[in-house]
Structures are given as C-alpha cells and as structure tokens.
Amino acid sequence: MGLSFRLRIDSRESSKAREDISTSDECTRLLHNFSVCIRTKRNIGRSWKVIKLAEQCPWRIYQNRISRRHKQLVILPKRNLSSFLSELPDSLPLSSLLLPGTHDTMAFYGWPVSQCQFLETSLPVQLQSGIRVLDIRLSVIKGRLIAYHGFSPQRAPFQHILSTVHAFLTAPATCRETLIMSIKQEDFEITSPAIFSERVHDEVMNGPGGRDMWFLENRVPNLGEVRGRVVMFSRFGGDGTGWEGGTEGLGMHPTNWPDSEKMGFTWPCKNTLVRTQDWYAIPSFLSIPEKVELSTKILLSPERNPPVPTLSITYFSAASFPLGLPPTIARGFGWPGVGLGVEGVNSRVGKWLLDMLSQDSRDHDCNDLEKGRGRSGTDGPRLRGWAFIDFYTDPVEHGVVPLLVECNYRGRKTGEEGWQ
C-alpha cells in the first residue's frame, strides 16, 4: 500500500533536503510513494516537472504545483519501463491495466498537420520507453502496406513494423511483455476495405513471427495468455472475410466507432463492455481543458458497478485546423506558468495523474501539520484503461508514461486474486 506525508520545507532549504534524501539508503526504503510539500515565493514555470537525480537513484521525483505558494515533491519508485508488465500477475485481464500508447505511432513526418510523434522516438524507442498500445495506420502502396497518416506517407513498411515488434517480444529482457496493435485503414477512398483486409492478413501471416505472434480471438485476454504476443485490435475487416473464423478471428473488433463522439461511446467485446473516448475534432486550443477532463475521467472506474467487466480506451490526442494542430494541442505553447500561453493536454494530464498518485487534495496546504491535521495517505482511485498520446515524451523526461505505468501498482491489494 502506498504511503504519503506532507512536510513543510523552506524553498531555500529544499535543494539541501533533496540532496539528503537521495543519498540515504534508509530513506530509500521508507520514502517510496511519499509526497513532500515545499513553500515557494512565486508561482512560475510549468505546473509540474521532474527533478534530475543521479542515474542510480531508485526514485523518480516530481515537483507538482498545488497552490500559488506551494509545490509538492511526489516521490515514486523508478520502474523498469522496458519490462514493467513482467512484474505483474498472469491472472490480470488486460482491461484491468493502465497501458500507455501512442496515437498514430508511426506518424513522424508531415509537420505540423500530420506529424504526431517526435522523429527521435522511433518504434524501438517507444517500446523500450513503456509504450504498449500501438496505433498503426496503413495504406496500400504498390501492393504493399505502408504507414500513412492522412495525406502524408510515413515511409515505414508494415513488414518493418512487424520486424521491430517481433525483435522486442523475443528479446530475453522483454519476452514477457505484450503489445496491443490497433490497425486502421487510411486509404479507404482509393482501396477497397476487402483488399486492405486481405493485405493485412497476408502480411501478418507471412511476416516475422507469423500467426504464432498474434492473439486473434475477439475477446479481452488475461496477461498470462499473451506474454510475448501481439493482441490485434482491428479497426478494419468488415465481416471478417478471408480471416479464419471471420470477425471472431480478427482480434478485438469494434462493432461501431462513431466519428469524434464528444461524450464517448461503448461497444461489446464478448463479456467486456468497452468504453471509448475519441473526441478529436475539438474547435480550437480553447477546448483543451474540456478535452482533458473527458479523456481522463473515463480512466476512473464507473460510478455504478456494471454487470460485466469494463475496458476504458481513451485518446489524449486531438486536432483541428488552424487553431488546434496536433503539436499545439499536445504540447501547448508560450509560457503558461506566467500566464503567457496555453498549457497543453500532455502537461495537464501529467498534473492530473500526479494529483491522483500523491493522494493529495488542493483544499489542504502545508499548514495542516502545524494545525495538527496531518494525515496518512492511502491508495486512491483505481485508474485503468489504454491511453493514446501524441508527442508522448513532452513535456518532460518520458512525459506521462512513467506516471501511467505507476498506476498499475496502486489500488491493488497484495495477495488478492489477480490484484483486482
């Protein structure tokens, strides 16, 4: 169970305090998942940031602004992002995990309209960074599947993507991981859905790893069933013609996907209800706060217990022309910390996750301890689902990915079956 405490530290002493913390073995044992409040004189900069520590330090420490004059140090264990799923029980359904993903995973070209990921975050880098849900958009070019986004070719052949995935899932250090791959057709105006589906089938079956690398049942599996494998999430395929078992052999296959439905939608996947939030056509950057609210809220457990298990899928990505291009929405612009700019979706989501992980309330300040109102933290709301992100390393080291990963270790009771 995570613990938390609040301690007032004068800003002039905070750097000395952090130095003492990072060099104490005893503190390393005791301070996992603690939060520390710091009094500051001015409210400048981003709403949160990562504090740089020695590489061997076993923590990630975040500075999170909680009020005009107070910031909070949130101390979390440093997880091995390249193989974090290997630490979790086989009995966990994938619907009970919080898995980081990239929206338009291979969209490295076409700035600022089509590009959604930094060129330096290639697919191997994403996998090593903890990305476990891939969003692959493809078009048929001269008989081969090529990564595409909108009108911009992204150069990578589907076979290259499959080779990268196969190498990751067969490497000794990461062979217990699993990936979900959403596949969507981008050239539906010039290539028939039937031909596209046939090409995907042929390249999957004859590509690296072949059929054995894929989980193609139309249901949400447990983690133990798919270690070292890719779960297909097919946003193509129609009635499943050409696939063994039809739609039952296309992996997780949505029954409907309304375009940019603001309030989200649901669809059944066997005994799981999939809740989906994919409002991407926001009017402009002025809608960023509303976008964040809707895309994060769905990661909370349903207020009313549904009769069947639920899986939440959310897209932190959004775009509109000309005042809401992907870099603007994801990264924001200007200097929002001093009121001269707009804080982007990624930074706001990070702030929300830090608030959840720190078990804190903005209604309490550092004077609580002085007034005898200090309180111990407990595991907070369970966050779960699959989250797709644009420019995922922004705004700071690895972006929000370590925070999403850490949520898999919160709200679970040791010894409980499947940690559910």
mmCIF file of N, CA and C in Angstrom, residues 284-385:
data_model
loop_
_atom_site.group_PDB
_atom_site.id
_atom_site.type_symbol
_atom_site.label_atom_id
_atom_site.label_comp_id
_atom_site.label_asym_id
_atom_site.label_seq_id
_atom_site.Cartn_x
_atom_site.Cartn_y
_atom_site.Cartn_z
ATOM 1 N N SER A 284 -10.778 24.332 -31.082
ATOM 2 C CA SER A 284 -9.502 25.053 -31.053
ATOM 3 C C SER A 284 -8.786 24.727 -29.755
ATOM 4 N N PHE A 285 -7.626 25.361 -29.539
ATOM 5 C CA PHE A 285 -6.880 25.134 -28.298
ATOM 6 C C PHE A 285 -7.646 25.591 -27.064
ATOM 7 N N LEU A 286 -8.690 26.403 -27.246
ATOM 8 C CA LEU A 286 -9.503 26.836 -26.108
ATOM 9 C C LEU A 286 -10.271 25.674 -25.479
ATOM 10 N N SER A 287 -10.410 24.582 -26.224
ATOM 11 C CA SER A 287 -11.140 23.414 -25.711
ATOM 12 C C SER A 287 -10.228 22.416 -25.007
ATOM 13 N N ILE A 288 -8.948 22.744 -24.842
ATOM 14 C CA ILE A 288 -8.012 21.809 -24.191
ATOM 15 C C ILE A 288 -8.491 21.400 -22.805
ATOM 16 N N PRO A 289 -8.930 22.323 -21.924
ATOM 17 C CA PRO A 289 -9.376 21.874 -20.588
ATOM 18 C C PRO A 289 -10.518 20.870 -20.653
ATOM 19 N N GLU A 290 -11.480 21.098 -21.543
ATOM 20 C CA GLU A 290 -12.604 20.166 -21.659
ATOM 21 C C GLU A 290 -12.144 18.825 -22.220
ATOM 22 N N LYS A 291 -11.226 18.871 -23.187
ATOM 23 C CA LYS A 291 -10.672 17.634 -23.735
ATOM 24 C C LYS A 291 -9.996 16.812 -22.644
ATOM 25 N N VAL A 292 -9.212 17.453 -21.802
ATOM 26 C CA VAL A 292 -8.515 16.750 -20.724
ATOM 27 C C VAL A 292 -9.504 16.145 -19.737
ATOM 28 N N GLU A 293 -10.510 16.899 -19.384
ATOM 29 C CA GLU A 293 -11.499 16.403 -18.430
ATOM 30 C C GLU A 293 -12.183 15.138 -18.940
ATOM 31 N N LEU A 294 -12.600 15.152 -20.191
ATOM 32 C CA LEU A 294 -13.307 13.998 -20.740
ATOM 33 C C LEU A 294 -12.386 12.795 -20.934
ATOM 34 N N SER A 295 -11.150 13.046 -21.364
ATOM 35 C CA SER A 295 -10.247 11.928 -21.673
ATOM 36 C C SER A 295 -9.630 11.309 -20.420
ATOM 37 N N THR A 296 -9.595 12.028 -19.315
ATOM 38 C CA THR A 296 -9.074 11.447 -18.073
ATOM 39 C C THR A 296 -10.184 10.812 -17.232
ATOM 40 N N LYS A 297 -11.358 11.410 -17.256
ATOM 41 C CA LYS A 297 -12.465 10.905 -16.435
ATOM 42 C C LYS A 297 -12.793 9.460 -16.751
ATOM 43 N N ILE A 298 -12.653 9.074 -18.010
ATOM 44 C CA ILE A 298 -13.021 7.715 -18.420
ATOM 45 C C ILE A 298 -12.077 6.666 -17.836
ATOM 46 N N LEU A 299 -10.890 7.091 -17.371
ATOM 47 C CA LEU A 299 -9.947 6.148 -16.765
ATOM 48 C C LEU A 299 -10.338 5.762 -15.346
ATOM 49 N N LEU A 300 -11.271 6.495 -14.745
ATOM 50 C CA LEU A 300 -11.789 6.143 -13.423
ATOM 51 C C LEU A 300 -12.803 5.018 -13.554
ATOM 52 N N SER A 301 -12.900 4.198 -12.531
ATOM 53 C CA SER A 301 -13.886 3.121 -12.552
ATOM 54 C C SER A 301 -15.287 3.705 -12.667
ATOM 55 N N PRO A 302 -16.190 3.025 -13.351
ATOM 56 C CA PRO A 302 -17.563 3.521 -13.482
ATOM 57 C C PRO A 302 -18.195 3.781 -12.123
ATOM 58 N N GLU A 303 -18.990 4.856 -12.037
ATOM 59 C CA GLU A 303 -19.627 5.201 -10.765
ATOM 60 C C GLU A 303 -20.585 4.105 -10.306
ATOM 61 N N ARG A 304 -21.262 3.523 -11.251
ATOM 62 C CA ARG A 304 -22.155 2.405 -10.942
ATOM 63 C C ARG A 304 -21.506 1.123 -11.448
ATOM 64 N N ASN A 305 -21.450 0.138 -10.602
ATOM 65 C CA ASN A 305 -20.828 -1.119 -10.994
ATOM 66 C C ASN A 305 -21.611 -1.767 -12.134
ATOM 67 N N PRO A 306 -20.994 -1.912 -13.308
ATOM 68 C CA PRO A 306 -21.699 -2.535 -14.441
ATOM 69 C C PRO A 306 -21.804 -4.040 -14.224
ATOM 70 N N PRO A 307 -22.724 -4.695 -14.911
ATOM 71 C CA PRO A 307 -22.901 -6.145 -14.733
ATOM 72 C C PRO A 307 -21.767 -6.966 -15.334
ATOM 73 N N VAL A 308 -20.961 -6.358 -16.205
ATOM 74 C CA VAL A 308 -19.848 -7.075 -16.827
ATOM 75 C C VAL A 308 -18.582 -6.241 -16.642
ATOM 76 N N PRO A 309 -17.381 -6.850 -16.796
ATOM 77 C CA PRO A 309 -16.136 -6.077 -16.710
ATOM 78 C C PRO A 309 -16.100 -4.981 -17.783
ATOM 79 N N THR A 310 -15.355 -3.918 -17.505
ATOM 80 C CA THR A 310 -15.236 -2.817 -18.452
ATOM 81 C C THR A 310 -13.774 -2.601 -18.844
ATOM 82 N N LEU A 311 -13.586 -2.130 -20.061
ATOM 83 C CA LEU A 311 -12.289 -1.688 -20.556
ATOM 84 C C LEU A 311 -12.455 -0.251 -21.025
ATOM 85 N N SER A 312 -11.592 0.647 -20.560
ATOM 86 C CA SER A 312 -11.636 2.038 -20.995
ATOM 87 C C SER A 312 -10.525 2.294 -22.004
ATOM 88 N N ILE A 313 -10.888 2.904 -23.123
ATOM 89 C CA ILE A 313 -9.913 3.308 -24.136
ATOM 90 C C ILE A 313 -10.057 4.812 -24.326
ATOM 91 N N THR A 314 -8.955 5.543 -24.170
ATOM 92 C CA THR A 314 -9.027 6.996 -24.286
ATOM 93 C C THR A 314 -7.906 7.523 -25.161
ATOM 94 N N TYR A 315 -8.231 8.582 -25.884
ATOM 95 C CA TYR A 315 -7.258 9.266 -26.734
ATOM 96 C C TYR A 315 -7.017 10.654 -26.161
ATOM 97 N N PHE A 316 -5.774 10.910 -25.731
ATOM 98 C CA PHE A 316 -5.414 12.255 -25.296
ATOM 99 C C PHE A 316 -5.143 13.163 -26.495
ATOM 100 N N SER A 317 -5.138 12.601 -27.689
ATOM 101 C CA SER A 317 -4.829 13.342 -28.914
ATOM 102 C C SER A 317 -6.068 14.065 -29.428
ATOM 103 N N ALA A 318 -5.822 15.174 -30.136
ATOM 104 C CA ALA A 318 -6.895 15.925 -30.776
ATOM 105 C C ALA A 318 -6.270 16.868 -31.792
ATOM 106 N N ALA A 319 -7.092 17.333 -32.749
ATOM 107 C CA ALA A 319 -6.571 18.238 -33.770
ATOM 108 C C ALA A 319 -7.706 18.935 -34.495
ATOM 109 N N SER A 320 -7.467 20.177 -34.888
ATOM 110 C CA SER A 320 -8.369 20.910 -35.764
ATOM 111 C C SER A 320 -7.559 21.983 -36.469
ATOM 112 N N PHE A 321 -8.031 22.396 -37.619
ATOM 113 C CA PHE A 321 -7.312 23.405 -38.404
ATOM 114 C C PHE A 321 -8.084 24.718 -38.359
ATOM 115 N N PRO A 322 -7.404 25.850 -38.130
ATOM 116 C CA PRO A 322 -5.951 26.027 -37.982
ATOM 117 C C PRO A 322 -5.500 26.244 -36.538
ATOM 118 N N LEU A 323 -6.454 26.286 -35.572
ATOM 119 C CA LEU A 323 -6.100 26.695 -34.212
ATOM 120 C C LEU A 323 -5.964 25.524 -33.249
ATOM 121 N N GLY A 324 -5.837 24.325 -33.784
ATOM 122 C CA GLY A 324 -5.693 23.177 -32.896
ATOM 123 C C GLY A 324 -4.918 22.060 -33.545
ATOM 124 N N LEU A 325 -3.784 22.372 -34.143
ATOM 125 C CA LEU A 325 -2.969 21.347 -34.774
ATOM 126 C C LEU A 325 -2.370 20.420 -33.711
ATOM 127 N N PRO A 326 -2.022 19.179 -34.076
ATOM 128 C CA PRO A 326 -1.560 18.202 -33.072
ATOM 129 C C PRO A 326 -0.474 18.714 -32.131
ATOM 130 N N PRO A 327 0.582 19.400 -32.606
ATOM 131 C CA PRO A 327 1.607 19.881 -31.659
ATOM 132 C C PRO A 327 1.051 20.901 -30.672
ATOM 133 N N THR A 328 0.146 21.746 -31.136
ATOM 134 C CA THR A 328 -0.439 22.769 -30.259
ATOM 135 C C THR A 328 -1.272 22.139 -29.161
ATOM 136 N N ILE A 329 -2.103 21.170 -29.525
ATOM 137 C CA ILE A 329 -2.984 20.545 -28.537
ATOM 138 C C ILE A 329 -2.179 19.725 -27.535
ATOM 139 N N ALA A 330 -1.250 18.923 -28.015
ATOM 140 C CA ALA A 330 -0.489 18.045 -27.121
ATOM 141 C C ALA A 330 0.484 18.829 -26.246
ATOM 142 N N ARG A 331 1.186 19.805 -26.838
ATOM 143 C CA ARG A 331 2.307 20.447 -26.156
ATOM 144 C C ARG A 331 1.980 21.830 -25.606
ATOM 145 N N GLY A 332 0.892 22.444 -26.072
ATOM 146 C CA GLY A 332 0.607 23.807 -25.676
ATOM 147 C C GLY A 332 1.581 24.764 -26.350
ATOM 148 N N PHE A 333 1.605 26.006 -25.878
ATOM 149 C CA PHE A 333 2.533 26.987 -26.446
ATOM 150 C C PHE A 333 2.752 28.123 -25.460
ATOM 151 N N GLY A 334 3.841 28.861 -25.676
ATOM 152 C CA GLY A 334 4.139 30.010 -24.834
ATOM 153 C C GLY A 334 4.656 29.625 -23.462
ATOM 154 N N TRP A 335 4.351 30.479 -22.487
ATOM 155 C CA TRP A 335 4.800 30.299 -21.109
ATOM 156 C C TRP A 335 3.573 30.301 -20.196
ATOM 157 N N PRO A 336 2.828 29.194 -20.178
ATOM 158 C CA PRO A 336 1.572 29.166 -19.416
ATOM 159 C C PRO A 336 1.764 29.390 -17.927
ATOM 160 N N GLY A 337 2.941 29.067 -17.396
ATOM 161 C CA GLY A 337 3.176 29.236 -15.965
ATOM 162 C C GLY A 337 3.118 30.676 -15.516
ATOM 163 N N VAL A 338 3.350 31.617 -16.431
ATOM 164 C CA VAL A 338 3.287 33.043 -16.075
ATOM 165 C C VAL A 338 2.139 33.732 -16.806
ATOM 166 N N GLY A 339 1.196 32.929 -17.307
ATOM 167 C CA GLY A 339 0.011 33.494 -17.926
ATOM 168 C C GLY A 339 0.192 33.936 -19.358
ATOM 169 N N LEU A 340 1.290 33.532 -19.995
ATOM 170 C CA LEU A 340 1.556 33.935 -21.375
ATOM 171 C C LEU A 340 1.612 32.700 -22.277
ATOM 172 N N GLY A 341 0.512 32.048 -22.404
ATOM 173 C CA GLY A 341 0.458 30.855 -23.228
ATOM 174 C C GLY A 341 -0.628 29.914 -22.750
ATOM 175 N N VAL A 342 -0.635 28.720 -23.329
ATOM 176 C CA VAL A 342 -1.643 27.707 -23.011
ATOM 177 C C VAL A 342 -0.942 26.400 -22.678
ATOM 178 N N GLU A 343 -1.302 25.799 -21.565
ATOM 179 C CA GLU A 343 -0.737 24.511 -21.181
ATOM 180 C C GLU A 343 -1.393 23.417 -22.006
ATOM 181 N N GLY A 344 -0.580 22.535 -22.590
ATOM 182 C CA GLY A 344 -1.089 21.500 -23.470
ATOM 183 C C GLY A 344 -1.726 20.337 -22.738
ATOM 184 N N VAL A 345 -2.334 19.445 -23.514
ATOM 185 C CA VAL A 345 -3.007 18.271 -22.955
ATOM 186 C C VAL A 345 -2.039 17.416 -22.150
ATOM 187 N N ASN A 346 -0.856 17.140 -22.696
ATOM 188 C CA ASN A 346 0.071 16.231 -22.019
ATOM 189 C C ASN A 346 0.439 16.725 -20.632
ATOM 190 N N SER A 347 0.766 18.001 -20.517
ATOM 191 C CA SER A 347 1.149 18.559 -19.227
ATOM 192 C C SER A 347 -0.021 18.516 -18.245
ATOM 193 N N ARG A 348 -1.218 18.822 -18.734
ATOM 194 C CA ARG A 348 -2.398 18.800 -17.854
ATOM 195 C C ARG A 348 -2.716 17.377 -17.390
ATOM 196 N N VAL A 349 -2.561 16.405 -18.291
ATOM 197 C CA VAL A 349 -2.786 15.008 -17.898
ATOM 198 C C VAL A 349 -1.764 14.592 -16.849
ATOM 199 N N GLY A 350 -0.494 15.007 -17.032
ATOM 200 C CA GLY A 350 0.524 14.710 -16.031
ATOM 201 C C GLY A 350 0.182 15.285 -14.671
ATOM 202 N N LYS A 351 -0.310 16.508 -14.655
ATOM 203 C CA LYS A 351 -0.734 17.143 -13.404
ATOM 204 C C LYS A 351 -1.848 16.334 -12.746
ATOM 205 N N TRP A 352 -2.819 15.910 -13.545
ATOM 206 C CA TRP A 352 -3.934 15.122 -13.023
ATOM 207 C C TRP A 352 -3.446 13.800 -12.439
ATOM 208 N N LEU A 353 -2.537 13.132 -13.136
ATOM 209 C CA LEU A 353 -2.007 11.860 -12.643
ATOM 210 C C LEU A 353 -1.216 12.041 -11.356
ATOM 211 N N LEU A 354 -0.420 13.101 -11.274
ATOM 212 C CA LEU A 354 0.337 13.365 -10.050
ATOM 213 C C LEU A 354 -0.597 13.619 -8.877
ATOM 214 N N ASP A 355 -1.663 14.353 -9.122
ATOM 215 C CA ASP A 355 -2.638 14.586 -8.056
ATOM 216 C C ASP A 355 -3.241 13.269 -7.578
ATOM 217 N N MET A 356 -3.541 12.380 -8.514
ATOM 218 C CA MET A 356 -4.112 11.086 -8.145
ATOM 219 C C MET A 356 -3.095 10.231 -7.388
ATOM 220 N N LEU A 357 -1.877 10.204 -7.880
ATOM 221 C CA LEU A 357 -0.857 9.354 -7.269
ATOM 222 C C LEU A 357 -0.404 9.866 -5.906
ATOM 223 N N SER A 358 -0.442 11.154 -5.698
ATOM 224 C CA SER A 358 0.045 11.710 -4.430
ATOM 225 C C SER A 358 -0.986 11.640 -3.323
ATOM 226 N N GLN A 359 -2.220 11.250 -3.665
ATOM 227 C CA GLN A 359 -3.280 11.165 -2.659
ATOM 228 C C GLN A 359 -3.467 12.508 -1.967
ATOM 229 N N ASP A 360 -3.410 13.562 -2.708
ATOM 230 C CA ASP A 360 -3.459 14.897 -2.132
ATOM 231 C C ASP A 360 -4.760 15.582 -2.482
ATOM 232 N N SER A 361 -5.063 16.626 -1.749
ATOM 233 C CA SER A 361 -6.214 17.467 -2.023
ATOM 234 C C SER A 361 -5.767 18.906 -2.036
ATOM 235 N N ARG A 362 -6.228 19.671 -3.010
ATOM 236 C CA ARG A 362 -5.829 21.073 -3.074
ATOM 237 C C ARG A 362 -6.472 21.902 -1.969
ATOM 238 N N ASP A 363 -7.414 21.301 -1.258
ATOM 239 C CA ASP A 363 -8.034 22.029 -0.156
ATOM 240 C C ASP A 363 -7.178 22.008 1.095
ATOM 241 N N HIS A 364 -6.082 21.198 1.088
ATOM 242 C CA HIS A 364 -5.180 21.135 2.229
ATOM 243 C C HIS A 364 -3.869 21.767 1.818
ATOM 244 N N ASP A 365 -3.252 22.529 2.714
ATOM 245 C CA ASP A 365 -1.965 23.133 2.396
ATOM 246 C C ASP A 365 -0.940 22.717 3.428
ATOM 247 N N CYS A 366 0.234 23.275 3.327
ATOM 248 C CA CYS A 366 1.333 22.850 4.190
ATOM 249 C C CYS A 366 1.113 23.213 5.639
ATOM 250 N N ASN A 367 0.130 24.041 5.936
ATOM 251 C CA ASN A 367 -0.128 24.404 7.330
ATOM 252 C C ASN A 367 -0.881 23.312 8.069
ATOM 253 N N ASP A 368 -1.321 22.272 7.359
ATOM 254 C CA ASP A 368 -2.085 21.209 8.009
ATOM 255 C C ASP A 368 -1.311 20.580 9.156
ATOM 256 N N LEU A 369 -0.016 20.318 8.947
ATOM 257 C CA LEU A 369 0.771 19.693 10.000
ATOM 258 C C LEU A 369 0.891 20.621 11.198
ATOM 259 N N GLU A 370 1.045 21.941 10.928
ATOM 260 C CA GLU A 370 1.169 22.893 12.014
ATOM 261 C C GLU A 370 -0.113 22.946 12.837
ATOM 262 N N LYS A 371 -1.267 22.705 12.168
ATOM 263 C CA LYS A 371 -2.550 22.777 12.839
ATOM 264 C C LYS A 371 -3.005 21.420 13.362
ATOM 265 N N GLY A 372 -2.119 20.425 13.268
ATOM 266 C CA GLY A 372 -2.467 19.107 13.785
ATOM 267 C C GLY A 372 -3.366 18.307 12.881
ATOM 268 N N ARG A 373 -3.397 18.672 11.591
ATOM 269 C CA ARG A 373 -4.280 17.962 10.677
ATOM 270 C C ARG A 373 -3.496 17.112 9.699
ATOM 271 N N GLY A 374 -2.270 16.726 10.049
ATOM 272 C CA GLY A 374 -1.512 15.851 9.160
ATOM 273 C C GLY A 374 -2.244 14.542 8.983
ATOM 274 N N ARG A 375 -2.114 13.936 7.813
ATOM 275 C CA ARG A 375 -2.860 12.714 7.566
ATOM 276 C C ARG A 375 -2.031 11.740 6.739
ATOM 277 N N SER A 376 -2.226 10.480 6.965
ATOM 278 C CA SER A 376 -1.535 9.448 6.194
ATOM 279 C C SER A 376 -2.283 9.194 4.911
ATOM 280 N N GLY A 377 -1.545 8.884 3.857
ATOM 281 C CA GLY A 377 -2.184 8.609 2.570
ATOM 282 C C GLY A 377 -2.619 7.162 2.466
ATOM 283 N N THR A 378 -3.561 6.900 1.603
ATOM 284 C CA THR A 378 -3.992 5.551 1.289
ATOM 285 C C THR A 378 -4.059 5.417 -0.216
ATOM 286 N N ASP A 379 -4.212 4.196 -0.680
ATOM 287 C CA ASP A 379 -4.357 4.012 -2.109
ATOM 288 C C ASP A 379 -5.610 4.724 -2.583
ATOM 289 N N GLY A 380 -5.487 5.488 -3.635
ATOM 290 C CA GLY A 380 -6.591 6.301 -4.109
ATOM 291 C C GLY A 380 -7.380 5.615 -5.206
ATOM 292 N N PRO A 381 -8.054 6.408 -6.039
ATOM 293 C CA PRO A 381 -8.896 5.829 -7.085
ATOM 294 C C PRO A 381 -8.096 4.936 -8.024
ATOM 295 N N ARG A 382 -8.685 3.819 -8.386
ATOM 296 C CA ARG A 382 -8.046 2.923 -9.346
ATOM 297 C C ARG A 382 -8.220 3.501 -10.737
ATOM 298 N N LEU A 383 -7.118 3.705 -11.427
ATOM 299 C CA LEU A 383 -7.145 4.169 -12.805
ATOM 300 C C LEU A 383 -6.789 2.995 -13.697
ATOM 301 N N ARG A 384 -7.543 2.805 -14.769
ATOM 302 C CA ARG A 384 -7.244 1.696 -15.661
ATOM 303 C C ARG A 384 -7.762 2.017 -17.059
ATOM 304 N N GLY A 385 -7.121 1.424 -18.043
ATOM 305 C CA GLY A 385 -7.524 1.640 -19.423
ATOM 306 C C GLY A 385 -6.306 1.707 -20.325
#
